[in-house]
Coordinates of C-alpha atoms and ligand atoms in Angstrom, one line a residue:
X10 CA -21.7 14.1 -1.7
X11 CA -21.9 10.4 -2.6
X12 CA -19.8 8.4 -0.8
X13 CA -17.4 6.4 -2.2
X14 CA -14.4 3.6 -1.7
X15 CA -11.5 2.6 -4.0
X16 CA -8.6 0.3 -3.0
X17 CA -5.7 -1.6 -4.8
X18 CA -5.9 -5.2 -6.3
X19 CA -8.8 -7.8 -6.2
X20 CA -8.1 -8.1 -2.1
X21 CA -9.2 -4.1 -2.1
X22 CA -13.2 -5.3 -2.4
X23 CA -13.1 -6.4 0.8
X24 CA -11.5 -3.4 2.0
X25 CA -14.0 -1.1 -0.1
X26 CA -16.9 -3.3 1.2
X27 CA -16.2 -3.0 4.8
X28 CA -15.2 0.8 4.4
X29 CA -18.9 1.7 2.7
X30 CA -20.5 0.1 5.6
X31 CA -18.2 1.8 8.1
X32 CA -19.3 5.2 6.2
X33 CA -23.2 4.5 6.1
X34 CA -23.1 3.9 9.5
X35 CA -21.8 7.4 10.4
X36 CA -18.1 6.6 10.8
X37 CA -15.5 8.8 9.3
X38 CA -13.6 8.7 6.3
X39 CA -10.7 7.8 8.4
X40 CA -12.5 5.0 10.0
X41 CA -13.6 4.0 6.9
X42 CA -10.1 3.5 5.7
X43 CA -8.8 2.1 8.9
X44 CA -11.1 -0.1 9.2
X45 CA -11.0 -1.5 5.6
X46 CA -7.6 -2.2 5.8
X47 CA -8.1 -4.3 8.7
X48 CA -9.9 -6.8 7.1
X49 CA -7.2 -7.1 4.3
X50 CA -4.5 -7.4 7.2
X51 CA -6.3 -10.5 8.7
X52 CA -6.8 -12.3 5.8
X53 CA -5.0 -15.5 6.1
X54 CA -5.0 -15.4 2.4
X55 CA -3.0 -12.6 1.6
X56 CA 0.5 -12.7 1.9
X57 CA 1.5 -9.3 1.0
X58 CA -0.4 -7.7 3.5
X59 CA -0.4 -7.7 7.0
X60 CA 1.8 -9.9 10.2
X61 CA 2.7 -13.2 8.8
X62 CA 2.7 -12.6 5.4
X63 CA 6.0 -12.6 2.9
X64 CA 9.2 -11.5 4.6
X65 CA 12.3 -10.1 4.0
X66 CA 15.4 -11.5 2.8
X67 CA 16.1 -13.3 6.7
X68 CA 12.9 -14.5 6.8
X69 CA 11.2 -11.3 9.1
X70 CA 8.3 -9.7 8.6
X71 CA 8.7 -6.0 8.6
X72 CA 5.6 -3.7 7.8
X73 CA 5.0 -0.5 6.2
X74 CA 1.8 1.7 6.8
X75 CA 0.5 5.1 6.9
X76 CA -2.6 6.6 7.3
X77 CA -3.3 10.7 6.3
X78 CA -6.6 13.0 7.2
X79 CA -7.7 14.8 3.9
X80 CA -9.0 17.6 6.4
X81 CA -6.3 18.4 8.3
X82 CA -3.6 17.0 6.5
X83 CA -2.8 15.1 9.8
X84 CA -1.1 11.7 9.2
X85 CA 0.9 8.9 10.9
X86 CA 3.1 6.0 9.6
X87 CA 5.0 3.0 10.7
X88 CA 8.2 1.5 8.6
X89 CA 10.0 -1.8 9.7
X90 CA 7.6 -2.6 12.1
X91 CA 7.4 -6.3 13.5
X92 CA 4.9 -8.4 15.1
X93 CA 2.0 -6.6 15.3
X94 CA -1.0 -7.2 13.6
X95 CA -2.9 -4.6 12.6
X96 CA 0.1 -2.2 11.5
X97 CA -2.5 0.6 9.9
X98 CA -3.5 1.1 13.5
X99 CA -0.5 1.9 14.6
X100 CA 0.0 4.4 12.2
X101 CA -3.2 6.3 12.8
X102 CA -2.0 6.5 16.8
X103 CA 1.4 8.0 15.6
X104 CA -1.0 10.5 13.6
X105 CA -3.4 10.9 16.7
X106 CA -1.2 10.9 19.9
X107 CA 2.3 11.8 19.0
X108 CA 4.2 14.9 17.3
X109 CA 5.8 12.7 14.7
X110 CA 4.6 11.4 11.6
X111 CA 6.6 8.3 11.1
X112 CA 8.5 5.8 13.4
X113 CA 10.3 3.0 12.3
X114 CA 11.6 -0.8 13.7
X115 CA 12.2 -0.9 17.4
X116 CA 10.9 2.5 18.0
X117 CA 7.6 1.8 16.1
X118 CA 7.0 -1.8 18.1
X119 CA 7.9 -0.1 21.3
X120 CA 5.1 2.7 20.8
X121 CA 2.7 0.3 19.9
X122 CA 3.3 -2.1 23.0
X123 CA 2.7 1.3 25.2
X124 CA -0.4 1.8 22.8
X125 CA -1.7 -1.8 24.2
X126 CA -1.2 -4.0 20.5
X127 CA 0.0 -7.1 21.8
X128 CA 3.1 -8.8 20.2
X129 CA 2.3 -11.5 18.3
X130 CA 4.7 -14.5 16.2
X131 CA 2.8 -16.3 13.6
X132 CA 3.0 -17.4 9.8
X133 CA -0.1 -17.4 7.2
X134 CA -0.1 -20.7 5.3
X135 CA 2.1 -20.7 3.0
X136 CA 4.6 -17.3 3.1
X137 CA 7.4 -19.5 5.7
X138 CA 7.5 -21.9 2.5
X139 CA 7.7 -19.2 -0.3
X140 CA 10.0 -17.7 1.1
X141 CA 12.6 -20.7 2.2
X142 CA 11.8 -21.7 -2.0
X143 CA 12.8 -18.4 -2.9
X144 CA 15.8 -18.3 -0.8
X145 CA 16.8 -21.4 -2.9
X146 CA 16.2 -19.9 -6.6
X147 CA 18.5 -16.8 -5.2
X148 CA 20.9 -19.4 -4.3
X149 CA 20.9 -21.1 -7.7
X150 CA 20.3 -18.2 -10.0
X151 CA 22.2 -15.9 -8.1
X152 CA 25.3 -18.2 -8.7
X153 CA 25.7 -18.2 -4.7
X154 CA 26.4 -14.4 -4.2
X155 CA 23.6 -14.0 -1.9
X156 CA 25.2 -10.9 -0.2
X157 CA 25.0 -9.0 -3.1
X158 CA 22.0 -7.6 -3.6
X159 CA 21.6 -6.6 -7.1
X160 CA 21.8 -10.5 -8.1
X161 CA 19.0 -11.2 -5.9
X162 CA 16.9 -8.0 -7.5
X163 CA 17.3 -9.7 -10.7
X164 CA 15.7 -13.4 -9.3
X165 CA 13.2 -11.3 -7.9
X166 CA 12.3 -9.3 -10.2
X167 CA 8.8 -10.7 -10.5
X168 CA 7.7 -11.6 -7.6
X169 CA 5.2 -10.5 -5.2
X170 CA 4.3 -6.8 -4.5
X171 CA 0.7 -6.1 -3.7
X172 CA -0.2 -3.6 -1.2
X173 CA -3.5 -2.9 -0.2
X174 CA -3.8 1.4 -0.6
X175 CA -7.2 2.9 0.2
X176 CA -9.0 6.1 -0.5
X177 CA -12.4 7.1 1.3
X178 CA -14.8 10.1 0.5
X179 CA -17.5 10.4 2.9
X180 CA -20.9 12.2 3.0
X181 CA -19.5 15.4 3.6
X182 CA -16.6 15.5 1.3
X183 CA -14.1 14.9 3.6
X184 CA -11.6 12.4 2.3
X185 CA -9.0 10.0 4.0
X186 CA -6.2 7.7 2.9
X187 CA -3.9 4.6 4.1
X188 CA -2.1 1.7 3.2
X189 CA -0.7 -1.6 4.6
X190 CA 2.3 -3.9 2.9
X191 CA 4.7 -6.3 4.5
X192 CA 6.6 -4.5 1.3
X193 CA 8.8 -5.8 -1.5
X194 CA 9.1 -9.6 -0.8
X195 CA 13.2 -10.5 0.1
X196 CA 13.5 -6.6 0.6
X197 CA 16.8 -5.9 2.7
X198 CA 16.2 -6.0 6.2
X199 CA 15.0 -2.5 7.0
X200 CA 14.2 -1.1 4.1
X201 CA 11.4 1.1 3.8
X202 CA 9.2 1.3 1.3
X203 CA 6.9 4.3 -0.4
X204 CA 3.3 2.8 1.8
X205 CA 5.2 4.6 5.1
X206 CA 6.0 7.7 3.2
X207 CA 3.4 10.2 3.0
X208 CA 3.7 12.3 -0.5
X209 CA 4.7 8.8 -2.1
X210 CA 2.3 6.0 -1.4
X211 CA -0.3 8.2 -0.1
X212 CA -1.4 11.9 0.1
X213 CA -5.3 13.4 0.4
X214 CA -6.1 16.6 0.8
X215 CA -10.0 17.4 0.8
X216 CA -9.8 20.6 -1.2
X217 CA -8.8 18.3 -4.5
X218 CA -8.8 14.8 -3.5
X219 CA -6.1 11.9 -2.7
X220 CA -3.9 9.3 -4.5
X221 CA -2.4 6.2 -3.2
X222 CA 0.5 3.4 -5.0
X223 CA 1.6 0.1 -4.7
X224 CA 4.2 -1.5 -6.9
X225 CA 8.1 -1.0 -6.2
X226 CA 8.1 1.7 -4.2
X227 CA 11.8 2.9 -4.6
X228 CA 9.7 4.3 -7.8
X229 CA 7.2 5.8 -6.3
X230 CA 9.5 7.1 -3.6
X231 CA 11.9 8.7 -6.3
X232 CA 9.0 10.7 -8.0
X233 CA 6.9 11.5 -4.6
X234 CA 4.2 10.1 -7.1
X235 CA 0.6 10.5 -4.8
X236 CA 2.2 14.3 -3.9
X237 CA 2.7 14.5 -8.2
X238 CA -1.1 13.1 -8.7
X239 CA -3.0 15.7 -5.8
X240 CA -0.8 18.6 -7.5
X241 CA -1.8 17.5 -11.5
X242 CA -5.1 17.4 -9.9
X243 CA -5.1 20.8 -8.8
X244 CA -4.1 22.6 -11.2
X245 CA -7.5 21.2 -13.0
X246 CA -6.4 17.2 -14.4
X247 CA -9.1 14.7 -14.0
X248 CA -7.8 11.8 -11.9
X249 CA -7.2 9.8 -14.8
X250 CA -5.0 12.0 -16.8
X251 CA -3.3 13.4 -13.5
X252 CA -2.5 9.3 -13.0
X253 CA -1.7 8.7 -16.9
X254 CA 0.4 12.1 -16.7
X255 CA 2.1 11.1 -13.6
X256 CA 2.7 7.6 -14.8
X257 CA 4.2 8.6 -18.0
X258 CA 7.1 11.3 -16.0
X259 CA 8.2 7.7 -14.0
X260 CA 9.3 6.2 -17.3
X261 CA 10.8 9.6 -18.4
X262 CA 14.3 7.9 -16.6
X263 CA 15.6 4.3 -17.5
X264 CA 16.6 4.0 -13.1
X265 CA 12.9 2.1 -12.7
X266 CA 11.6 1.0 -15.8
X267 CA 8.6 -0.1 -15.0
X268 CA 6.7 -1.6 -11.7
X269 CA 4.0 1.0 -10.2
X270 CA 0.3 1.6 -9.9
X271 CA -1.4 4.7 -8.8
X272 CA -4.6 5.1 -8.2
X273 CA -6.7 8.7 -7.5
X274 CA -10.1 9.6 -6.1
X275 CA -11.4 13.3 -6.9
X276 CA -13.8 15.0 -3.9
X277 CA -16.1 15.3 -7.1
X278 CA -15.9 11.5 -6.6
X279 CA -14.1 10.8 -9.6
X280 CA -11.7 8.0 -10.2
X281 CA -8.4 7.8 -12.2
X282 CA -5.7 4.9 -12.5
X283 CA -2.7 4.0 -14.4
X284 CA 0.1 1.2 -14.1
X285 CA 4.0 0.6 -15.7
X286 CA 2.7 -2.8 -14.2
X287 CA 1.2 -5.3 -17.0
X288 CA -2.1 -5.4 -15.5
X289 CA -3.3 -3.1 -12.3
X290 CA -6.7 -4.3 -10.8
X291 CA -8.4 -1.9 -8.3
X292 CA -11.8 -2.4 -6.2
X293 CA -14.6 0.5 -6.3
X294 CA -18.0 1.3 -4.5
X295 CA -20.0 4.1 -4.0
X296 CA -23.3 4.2 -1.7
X297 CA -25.7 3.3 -4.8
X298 CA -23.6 -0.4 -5.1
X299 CA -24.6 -3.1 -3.3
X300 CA -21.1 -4.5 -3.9
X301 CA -17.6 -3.8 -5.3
X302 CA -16.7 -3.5 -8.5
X303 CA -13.0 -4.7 -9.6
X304 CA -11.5 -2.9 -12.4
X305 CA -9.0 -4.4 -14.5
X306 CA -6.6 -1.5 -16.2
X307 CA -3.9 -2.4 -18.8
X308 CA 0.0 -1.1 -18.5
X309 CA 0.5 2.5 -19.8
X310 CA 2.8 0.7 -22.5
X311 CA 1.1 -2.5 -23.4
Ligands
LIG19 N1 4.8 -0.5 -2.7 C1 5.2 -1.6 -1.8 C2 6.6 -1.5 -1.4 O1 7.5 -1.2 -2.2 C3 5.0 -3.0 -2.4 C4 3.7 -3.2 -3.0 O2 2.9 -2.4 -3.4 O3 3.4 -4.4 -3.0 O4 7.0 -1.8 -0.3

């Protein structure tokens, strides 16, 4: 089987880069994916990824991510979770050492103090001051009514959402999937988003492959999207019309016009995306590559 990487946005290379090399060394699909993410979540330069990034609407930074086993269907997730670095990590100890699959906020930090992460307080350049300017558009554009949400939706309409969503296929055709986001930028304070729900910003199983989103998640959340993409796979769609197909049934409703990616790797090592977005970009790299490849798709509508 040739292995093969694919991630969200132009960040995702550097996720698919360090995930081939993880794989050609011998490590598993799940390391592959763990470990890609990693790099994305240190990355000073993204903000929408990772401790330190873009927070919500008081200013804290509360991440989302999940991790899921193709082979076993095994998978973990955090939601809500503060001050810890890598928050992908966590999630694949919620897969690997307890009987739950997701644990949010106080819980989430408290496992993953007992885990040994260490609690950490920091900014990346830049997100304190986006966020303290966008609290003043809100102000002015919202008229004021900053406790009502819906006004501040509307400011934000768009702004930043980019999460980094990763699928692996190793040598052996065993397939793995995560995803890291400090979510929606000015989100409510504890709102989760789709990248710690498995069956909406993630889902793999080995026997037909695995499909990952990022975009508003309430969307993605609402039509249990990567769940919708592995079954259209299934029953015998190639990843690009189970993605196109998939996309289309989110639009079906006026609720969430438009505003979500998804992206799907086959275990035949085939590749699908489609976007409501404008513009969806997503990295790829297989073992005959000597680096990424970014592929720019256009919205299902433009
Ligand atoms: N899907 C993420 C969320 O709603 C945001 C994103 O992809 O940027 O939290």
């Amino acid at each position: 089987m040739k292995r093969v990487m694919v991630a969200t946005w132009d960040f995702g290379s550097k996720a698919v880069e360090r995930g081939l090399s993880v794989l050609e060394s011998g490590g598993s699909a799940l390391d592959a994916v763990e470990e890609g993410i990693k790099v994305v979540e240190d990355d000073l330069e993204v903000l929408t990824v990772g401790l330190g990034g873009l927070p919500n609407f008081k200013g804290e930074v509360e991440l989302d991510a999940s991790i899921m086993d193709g082979e076993t269907l095994r998978c973990g997730a955090v939601g809500a979770l503060k001050h810890i670095r890598h928050p992908i990590s966590v999630a694949r100890k919620v897969m690997e050492l307890t009987p739950h699959i997701l644990l949010v906020g106080e819980g989430a930090l408290e496992f993953a103090l007992k885990c040994g992460f260490k609690q950490e307080f920091f900014w990346k350049p830049n997100a304190r001051e986006k966020w303290l300017e966008m609290l003043e558009k809100i102000k002015r554009e919202a008229l004021g009514e900053c406790s009502f949400y819906g006004k501040i939706l509307k400011v934000m309409r768009d702004s930043w959402r980019e999460t980094v969503s990763v699928i692996a296929l190793d040598a052996n055709g065993s397939m793995a999937a995560g995803n890291s986001t400090t979510g929606l930028f000015m989100k409510m304070p504890g709102r989760v988003g789709d990248s710690a729900i498995i069956g909406a910003g993630i889902y793999v199983d080995n026997r037909v492959g695995g499909a990952v989103t990022t975009g508003v998640g309430e969307i993605a959340i609402n039509y249990c999207l990567s769940k919708r993409v592995c079954d259209l796979m299934s029953i015998g769609l190639n990843p690009q019309k189970a993605c196109e197909k998939a996309i289309l049934e989110t639009l079906d409703r006026e609720n969430f016009a438009n505003g979500i990616a998804v992206l799907a790797l086959n275990n035949k090592s085939e590749v699908g995306a489609a976007t409501s977005l404008k513009e969806f970009t997503y990295a790829y790299q297989d073992e005959e590559m000597d680096r990424p490849e970014l592929r720019k798709i256009k919205g299902i509508l433009t």
